[in-house]
XYZ file of C-alpha atoms in Angstrom:
408
model
C -260.519 66.610 22.400
C -263.844 64.844 22.870
C -262.887 62.449 20.075
C -259.623 61.569 21.881
C -261.479 60.936 25.120
C -263.828 58.541 23.330
C -260.873 56.622 21.941
C -259.296 56.390 25.389
C -262.539 55.150 26.953
C -262.951 52.540 24.192
C -259.363 51.371 24.691
C -259.926 50.963 28.457
C -263.156 49.077 27.862
C -261.395 46.803 25.364
C -258.562 46.097 27.832
C -261.041 45.310 30.602
C -262.955 43.042 28.236
C -259.776 41.168 27.297
C -258.877 40.672 30.948
C -262.374 39.373 31.594
C -262.140 37.009 28.624
C -258.734 35.710 29.730
C -259.964 35.321 33.257
C -262.999 33.449 32.016
C -260.806 31.205 29.868
C -258.689 30.137 32.826
C -261.111 30.671 35.681
C -261.172 26.950 36.419
C -259.532 24.624 38.897
C -257.678 21.361 38.666
C -256.932 18.633 41.164
C -253.602 16.882 41.822
C -254.068 13.276 40.672
C -250.539 12.017 41.448
C -249.588 10.809 44.933
C -247.301 13.824 45.242
C -246.630 16.655 42.820
C -243.957 19.358 42.866
C -245.054 22.959 42.242
C -242.182 24.511 40.286
C -241.164 28.129 39.790
C -240.802 27.780 35.992
C -242.380 25.385 33.431
C -239.573 22.801 33.418
C -238.566 19.844 35.571
C -235.276 21.384 36.735
C -236.810 24.591 38.012
C -236.864 25.461 41.717
C -239.426 23.518 43.743
C -241.827 25.807 45.579
C -244.047 23.244 47.302
C -244.843 19.528 47.328
C -248.571 19.062 46.744
C -250.372 15.948 48.051
C -252.935 14.045 46.008
C -256.361 15.751 45.954
C -255.021 19.307 46.287
C -257.167 21.805 44.381
C -255.349 24.430 42.308
C -256.587 27.493 40.422
C -255.372 27.567 36.817
C -253.953 30.860 35.503
C -252.891 29.711 32.047
C -251.397 26.807 30.136
C -247.961 26.696 28.490
C -247.427 23.535 26.442
C -247.784 20.617 28.871
C -247.510 22.892 31.909
C -250.248 24.662 33.835
C -249.506 27.895 35.645
C -251.506 27.644 38.864
C -251.980 29.376 42.178
C -251.796 27.583 45.500
C -252.240 29.810 48.524
C -249.547 32.477 48.341
C -247.635 30.555 45.660
C -247.880 30.849 41.892
C -246.016 28.227 39.927
C -246.195 25.435 37.366
C -247.354 21.813 37.398
C -247.094 19.208 34.646
C -250.499 18.528 33.087
C -250.150 14.726 33.246
C -250.487 14.819 37.016
C -253.533 17.040 37.398
C -257.092 16.541 36.230
C -259.941 18.854 35.359
C -262.688 16.239 35.445
C -261.550 13.884 38.204
C -259.691 11.402 35.984
C -256.026 11.109 35.087
C -255.159 12.313 31.615
C -254.365 9.649 29.041
C -252.906 11.913 26.365
C -249.453 12.459 27.882
C -247.636 9.421 26.417
C -244.302 10.327 24.838
C -242.424 8.083 22.451
C -239.960 8.035 19.565
C -240.716 10.756 17.017
C -242.396 13.134 19.489
C -241.169 16.717 19.741
C -241.839 19.620 22.041
C -241.511 20.963 25.567
C -242.830 17.783 27.173
C -240.044 15.766 25.542
C -237.524 18.398 26.606
C -238.801 18.175 30.180
C -238.339 14.377 30.150
C -234.821 14.743 28.762
C -233.930 17.303 31.429
C -235.213 15.037 34.179
C -233.336 12.033 32.741
C -230.216 14.183 32.576
C -230.702 15.256 36.183
C -230.829 11.568 37.189
C -227.751 10.679 35.136
C -229.382 8.665 32.322
C -229.205 11.243 29.523
C -225.930 12.886 28.429
C -226.970 14.682 25.230
C -228.551 18.070 24.512
C -232.122 18.526 25.717
C -233.465 19.415 22.271
C -237.085 18.375 22.717
C -236.765 15.655 20.087
C -237.560 12.070 21.154
C -234.889 10.141 19.245
C -232.880 6.932 19.743
C -230.718 8.453 22.492
C -233.809 9.413 24.473
C -235.302 5.940 23.948
C -232.147 4.315 25.348
C -232.110 6.709 28.305
C -235.757 5.940 29.099
C -235.081 2.191 28.862
C -232.127 2.525 31.253
C -234.311 4.458 33.685
C -237.097 1.887 33.418
C -234.689 -1.002 34.049
C -233.176 0.617 37.149
C -236.610 1.490 38.519
C -238.298 -1.865 37.869
C -240.552 -0.751 35.010
C -241.258 -2.431 31.633
C -238.352 -1.535 29.351
C -240.157 -0.308 26.229
C -238.472 3.097 25.892
C -241.880 4.819 25.947
C -242.471 7.546 28.528
C -246.013 6.558 29.420
C -247.994 7.462 32.500
C -246.284 5.042 34.932
C -242.801 5.882 33.628
C -243.330 9.641 33.883
C -244.929 9.336 37.295
C -241.838 7.485 38.576
C -239.498 9.793 36.668
C -240.757 12.913 38.420
C -241.198 11.263 41.814
C -238.805 11.941 44.685
C -238.217 8.167 44.918
C -236.825 7.913 41.377
C -233.563 5.930 41.410
C -230.703 7.704 39.663
C -228.281 6.025 37.286
C -225.451 6.218 39.815
C -227.476 5.446 42.931
C -226.212 2.392 44.772
C -228.758 -0.335 45.309
C -228.622 -3.388 47.544
C -225.886 -5.721 46.269
C -227.695 -8.848 47.422
C -228.508 -11.606 44.977
C -231.895 -11.789 43.300
C -232.825 -14.613 45.701
C -232.182 -12.355 48.689
C -228.864 -13.935 49.663
C -226.510 -11.582 51.509
C -222.768 -12.116 51.722
C -219.458 -10.313 52.149
C -219.549 -7.172 50.001
C -223.340 -6.718 50.146
C -224.630 -3.305 51.209
C -227.970 -1.708 51.952
C -231.000 -1.785 54.183
C -231.241 -5.589 54.099
C -227.709 -5.879 55.499
C -228.493 -3.335 58.216
C -231.589 -5.301 59.249
C -229.496 -8.487 59.326
C -226.881 -6.839 61.547
C -229.547 -5.511 63.913
C -231.110 -8.963 64.285
C -227.694 -10.521 64.947
C -227.072 -7.771 67.492
C -230.406 -8.463 69.197
C -229.421 -12.123 69.520
C -225.968 -11.291 70.894
C -223.837 -12.314 67.898
C -222.890 -8.842 66.624
C -221.528 -6.098 68.893
C -220.667 -3.363 66.399
C -222.369 -0.504 64.532
C -225.097 -1.569 62.109
C -223.459 0.177 59.134
C -225.300 -1.619 56.281
C -221.995 -3.030 55.013
C -221.455 -6.820 55.021
C -217.832 -6.971 56.138
C -215.601 -9.363 58.074
C -217.368 -8.760 61.386
C -220.761 -9.532 59.890
C -219.367 -12.698 58.293
C -218.041 -13.875 61.672
C -221.327 -13.054 63.400
C -223.303 -15.000 60.791
C -220.927 -17.959 61.136
C -221.376 -17.944 64.915
C -225.153 -17.844 64.506
C -225.114 -20.636 61.928
C -222.922 -22.829 64.123
C -225.128 -22.240 67.171
C -228.279 -22.990 65.160
C -227.018 -26.140 63.379
C -226.670 -24.517 59.938
C -223.770 -24.637 57.476
C -221.283 -22.177 59.003
C -220.110 -20.403 55.835
C -220.867 -16.786 56.829
C -223.383 -16.362 53.977
C -226.898 -15.276 54.904
C -228.847 -17.412 52.464
C -232.593 -18.083 52.594
C -232.294 -20.831 55.236
C -230.100 -18.701 57.484
C -232.341 -15.642 57.216
C -235.451 -17.719 57.844
C -233.964 -19.157 61.028
C -232.531 -15.798 62.083
C -235.910 -14.098 61.908
C -237.844 -16.949 63.501
C -238.922 -17.219 67.130
C -236.862 -20.413 67.425
C -233.534 -18.654 66.692
C -231.061 -19.600 69.414
C -229.302 -16.528 70.857
C -225.586 -16.454 71.529
C -225.926 -16.323 75.314
C -228.017 -19.496 75.575
C -224.956 -21.707 75.990
C -225.304 -24.937 77.953
C -225.168 -24.265 81.689
C -224.580 -27.781 82.926
C -221.950 -30.388 82.272
C -222.993 -33.376 80.145
C -224.139 -36.491 81.944
C -220.821 -38.271 81.332
C -219.054 -35.475 83.307
C -217.204 -34.245 80.223
C -216.632 -30.489 80.352
C -216.120 -28.363 77.267
C -216.499 -24.853 75.890
C -219.905 -23.414 76.780
C -220.331 -25.407 79.998
C -221.044 -23.534 83.249
C -221.354 -24.406 86.909
C -219.515 -25.686 89.959
C -217.727 -28.481 88.087
C -216.195 -25.895 85.750
C -215.133 -23.750 88.705
C -213.367 -26.719 90.318
C -211.632 -27.491 87.014
C -210.401 -23.896 86.737
C -209.161 -23.927 90.337
C -207.187 -27.142 89.778
C -205.679 -25.736 86.574
C -204.818 -22.581 88.497
C -203.126 -24.602 91.246
C -201.003 -26.285 88.610
C -200.081 -22.991 86.935
C -202.076 -23.392 83.708
C -204.880 -20.926 84.443
C -204.171 -17.384 85.670
C -207.633 -15.844 85.639
C -210.742 -15.654 87.834
C -212.462 -18.974 88.441
C -215.814 -17.777 87.073
C -217.479 -21.173 86.506
C -217.716 -20.455 82.778
C -215.840 -22.729 80.339
C -214.638 -20.099 77.888
C -211.699 -19.619 75.566
C -209.165 -19.167 78.373
C -210.250 -22.395 80.042
C -209.997 -24.219 76.708
C -206.428 -22.948 76.231
C -205.487 -23.905 79.801
C -206.856 -27.436 79.324
C -204.963 -27.751 76.027
C -201.740 -26.660 77.705
C -202.301 -29.215 80.483
C -203.082 -31.987 77.986
C -199.995 -31.220 75.931
C -197.768 -31.160 79.027
C -199.209 -34.435 80.288
C -199.195 -36.483 77.079
C -202.953 -36.406 76.460
C -205.034 -35.703 73.346
C -204.925 -31.904 72.902
C -208.538 -30.929 72.172
C -209.357 -28.510 75.008
C -212.130 -30.818 76.246
C -211.959 -32.033 79.832
C -213.057 -35.610 79.274
C -212.664 -38.582 81.594
C -208.940 -39.150 80.899
C -208.093 -35.450 81.266
C -210.039 -35.039 84.513
C -208.504 -38.220 85.945
C -204.969 -37.035 85.209
C -205.720 -33.477 86.329
C -206.870 -34.611 89.772
C -204.103 -37.144 90.243
C -200.876 -36.666 92.199
C -198.923 -37.384 89.010
C -200.295 -34.325 87.165
C -197.363 -32.374 85.677
C -197.561 -28.663 86.572
C -197.030 -25.882 84.086
C -194.053 -24.303 85.873
C -191.668 -26.754 84.231
C -192.521 -25.313 80.791
C -190.128 -22.936 79.034
C -191.143 -19.330 79.679
C -189.357 -17.716 76.740
C -191.564 -16.859 73.773
C -191.206 -19.285 70.854
C -190.156 -16.568 68.399
C -188.298 -17.089 65.201
C -184.861 -15.498 64.995
C -186.303 -12.693 62.863
C -188.797 -11.651 65.555
C -191.837 -13.293 63.917
C -194.806 -13.832 66.239
C -197.236 -16.691 65.752
C -199.490 -19.119 67.607
C -197.676 -20.152 70.769
C -195.672 -16.930 71.151
C -195.961 -15.135 74.492
C -194.755 -11.898 76.052
C -194.913 -8.120 75.731
C -194.433 -8.171 71.952
C -197.598 -10.256 71.598
C -199.425 -7.998 74.041
C -198.521 -4.924 71.961
C -199.785 -6.625 68.802
C -203.055 -7.483 70.552
C -203.458 -3.910 71.793
C -202.862 -2.512 68.298
C -205.328 -4.985 66.756
C -207.850 -3.989 69.403
C -207.393 -0.282 68.596
C -208.115 -1.043 64.953
C -211.203 -3.100 65.789
C -209.931 -6.559 64.830
C -209.497 -7.962 68.349
C -212.109 -7.826 71.111
C -210.528 -9.860 73.894
C -208.053 -9.385 76.739
C -204.507 -8.377 75.817
C -202.860 -11.200 77.770
C -199.626 -11.522 75.792
C -200.575 -15.048 74.692
C -200.689 -15.592 70.897
C -203.600 -18.034 70.607
C -206.175 -18.827 67.924
C -208.157 -15.642 68.565
C -205.068 -13.522 68.014
C -204.267 -15.482 64.856
C -207.826 -14.944 63.574
C -207.565 -11.205 64.262
C -204.204 -11.042 62.452
C -205.687 -12.849 59.433
C -208.566 -10.377 59.320
C -206.107 -7.462 59.445
C -203.961 -9.025 56.707
C -207.002 -9.578 54.497
C -208.193 -5.983 54.829
C -204.704 -4.647 54.126
C -203.826 -6.842 51.141
C -201.272 -9.022 52.940
C -200.744 -12.789 52.944
C -203.397 -14.230 55.270
C -201.315 -16.665 57.311
C -202.039 -15.330 60.812
C -198.329 -14.833 61.418
C -196.962 -11.415 62.432
C -193.822 -11.127 60.353
C -191.886 -7.962 59.512
C -194.282 -6.868 56.733
C -197.417 -7.386 58.823
C -195.871 -5.687 61.856
C -194.770 -2.671 59.787
C -198.255 -2.270 58.307
C -199.892 -2.801 61.678
C -197.912 0.000 63.284
C -198.127 2.397 60.323
């Protein structure tokens, strides 16, 4: 009996000694050397994340399993990859993985590559040609040297939350920073916001360079004496982001010295022009002293009716005729819409059918003006935009096919 008790006491002492030895072996701390490090539930890169640890965080080591340390952090016990912690204040330099390597560290890299969409094979822990190609693809997408070696910088990016996946969309701008129709991303959103600030873009900044962005860029380019092609190249972006960028609302407020009036002019002379056009039946809106699209169309109609050059500009000859007793009023014009026999609507058409088309285009976001029943250039432009987006012939004419699609 006494002999048995001695054996039991010796066994207990041995167990306590082993615990003390183990504790002594791992009774040390490490510090997070990466900018951020994920504390995982299990020793692999796909395991549940328990905490994100900032650089400089001190951790108590429990044990080591391959390239993973089991550590404690507050109430959490989990695993961190040894490449991103240090025992002596310096980053480890023994964690480079390359072709021919085998083990858990390789398996962890393969699992992470698989998670990001670069690796499609079995995570077998063997660094072969397939793994090399996957690492190269990851490096290329993430702007790293494409050597196929999972060194410190590659692994740091690989395990970072900012790692770009194989299927992640990136900005579709050119390498020179040019943005154009079809581009997407943060750069496009910033462009749209700047255009919006300057009054050229009145829609949601959705990061997608579509028709509306093209038109806004064209308007900006035209107003700022640039090539109006709707492409935000280096010159356009430089001007757009400069303090000298001319906003959309800074249109000329006075008539030129030669008394010519044209689109963009404002003031009493414009108001008198609108009133005279109104008296003659060419202008049916408020005389607001602003030479806009409606005034241009009214002047064109007057010029056409009175045998003058049809340019929408109230020059000397137009003003002279307009204010003369021989000015031909608009009421002698035909009032029936110039439709084709098949019901086609085009520039020059007028009436309820045109108004309905304008209202429908407005509902769909292609037309942002008054639904006045007058098929002018703005309506034609809106129709072309609709046709382009819906795979139709872009002629600006509302024929049967366009009308059917429009109302579908």
